[in-house]
Amino acid sequence: MRIGVLTGGGDCPGLNGVIRAAVTKGVKEYGYDFVGFRDGWKGPLEGLTMELNLETVRDILPKGGTILGSSRTNPFKIDGGVEKIKENLAKHGIDALIAIGGEDTLGVATKLDALGVKVIGVPKTIDNDLNNTDYTFGFDTAVNIAVEAIDRLHTTAESHHRPIVVEVMGRHAGWIALHSGMASSGAAVLIPEVKFSVEKVCEYVLSSFKANRAPIIVIAEGAIPQDGDMVIKDQSLDAFGHVKLSGIGDWLAAEITERTKYETRCTVLGHIQRGGTPTAFDRVLSTRFGLQAITAIHEGDFGKMMALHGTTIARVPLASATSELKLVQPSLYAEAEVFFG
Ligand code: F6P
């Protein structure tokens, strides 16, 4: 059996953990061969490969990013893209493909599965917004990075009696904002799922100062004000039709300054949240996903995504993971709201 592996979409800590686990178990237990496809779907599309064996994966578990490279290539947007992928898989003698990615990469995997490609999906994204899995790896690392940053921002905010707005990633789902804001006593947490009132945020700022605290407002990049629109960087779209976000934090900081007269600063955490070594949680989760992906291949159970259900690694239909996004439920948001202000 010869297995192809690719990582697509925005990178995240833990991708190498999946690659290492799949290759190690595949080689040691079943004698499988592996081929790494470079840069997401661009790899099988253009026949870009790299060697994957016990030697190449041995020391990669603590390494951030992905040794395979990544891209947001969408083969369904390229003329003859699917045929080229099928040709290249055949040329390299690939019997099964492991696609490690988020909604876009696994969306492509879902369509290829329907077209007869033997594919297994592994969910990754710092955004934690893939459906039918309790967590994706990368999320825990991103939250811990954000919490460390916010803890540091608290001390400088207090010294200068300033509000600070911290913009974190999360286009459609506010998981990073919710968890990092709860873990670091944010004076407000603003997420895409719940439109926010600038007036209310300013009330939280003033009540924080009254309680002798300098407020930190944690805002997801996709959060939307009640009387406004999502803030985008420019008009360009990626191959999956996504806009580039970022800017809402600066916008909100200016509004707070004007309305409360407290000089407000904004810190955009950006790609720092996606970089560096994975936490122990993400190392273990990515490893378990990689191991189970090989078991699924060994059992011929294709068209499935590995998923965390409680503490068990389950297999769910690929389509169920990508048909809708996993958003923050109102009840969870209400738990965070208790601490606002
Ligand atoms: O991978 C998801 C994500 O981190 C989003 O939260 C963010 O909007 C986007 O990627 C940024 O993508 P890029 O690296 O292409 O700027």
mmCIF file of C-alpha atoms and ligand atoms in Angstrom, residues 9-11 72 124-127 169-171 176 221 238 243-245 271 274, ligand 1:
data_model
loop_
_atom_site.group_PDB
_atom_site.id
_atom_site.type_symbol
_atom_site.label_atom_id
_atom_site.label_comp_id
_atom_site.label_asym_id
_atom_site.label_seq_id
_atom_site.Cartn_x
_atom_site.Cartn_y
_atom_site.Cartn_z
ATOM 1 C CA GLY A 9 -4.965 25.760 4.060
ATOM 2 C CA GLY A 10 -3.549 27.941 6.822
ATOM 3 C CA ASP A 11 -0.843 26.030 8.679
ATOM 4 C CA ARG A 72 -4.924 27.470 -0.429
ATOM 5 C CA LYS A 124 -6.742 20.961 11.660
ATOM 6 C CA THR A 125 -7.344 24.632 12.262
ATOM 7 C CA ILE A 126 -6.493 27.083 14.978
ATOM 8 C CA ASP A 127 -10.059 28.395 14.529
ATOM 9 C CA MET A 169 -7.981 35.205 14.611
ATOM 10 C CA GLY A 170 -11.393 33.702 13.895
ATOM 11 C CA ARG A 171 -13.256 34.618 10.737
ATOM 12 C CA ILE A 176 -10.032 31.615 20.091
ATOM 13 C CA GLU A 221 -11.104 39.428 13.518
ATOM 14 C CA ASP A 238 -8.577 33.599 -2.035
ATOM 15 C CA VAL A 243 -11.805 37.822 2.166
ATOM 16 C CA LYS A 244 -8.726 38.924 4.143
ATOM 17 C CA LEU A 245 -9.821 40.102 7.561
ATOM 18 C CA HIS A 271 0.020 34.886 12.544
ATOM 19 C CA ARG A 274 -0.296 29.981 14.138
HETATM 20 O O1 F6P B 1 -6.381 29.129 9.142
HETATM 21 C C1 F6P B 1 -7.406 29.957 9.586
HETATM 22 C C2 F6P B 1 -6.911 31.351 9.693
HETATM 23 O O2 F6P B 1 -5.908 31.370 10.660
HETATM 24 C C3 F6P B 1 -8.002 32.376 9.989
HETATM 25 O O3 F6P B 1 -8.317 32.520 11.315
HETATM 26 C C4 F6P B 1 -7.439 33.619 9.364
HETATM 27 O O4 F6P B 1 -8.457 34.504 8.987
HETATM 28 C C5 F6P B 1 -6.733 33.093 8.167
HETATM 29 O O5 F6P B 1 -6.340 31.782 8.484
HETATM 30 C C6 F6P B 1 -5.537 33.888 7.719
HETATM 31 O O6 F6P B 1 -5.081 33.337 6.549
HETATM 32 P P1 F6P B 1 -3.754 33.726 5.793
HETATM 33 O O7 F6P B 1 -2.628 33.029 6.474
HETATM 34 O O8 F6P B 1 -3.974 33.228 4.419
HETATM 35 O O9 F6P B 1 -3.627 35.208 5.903
#
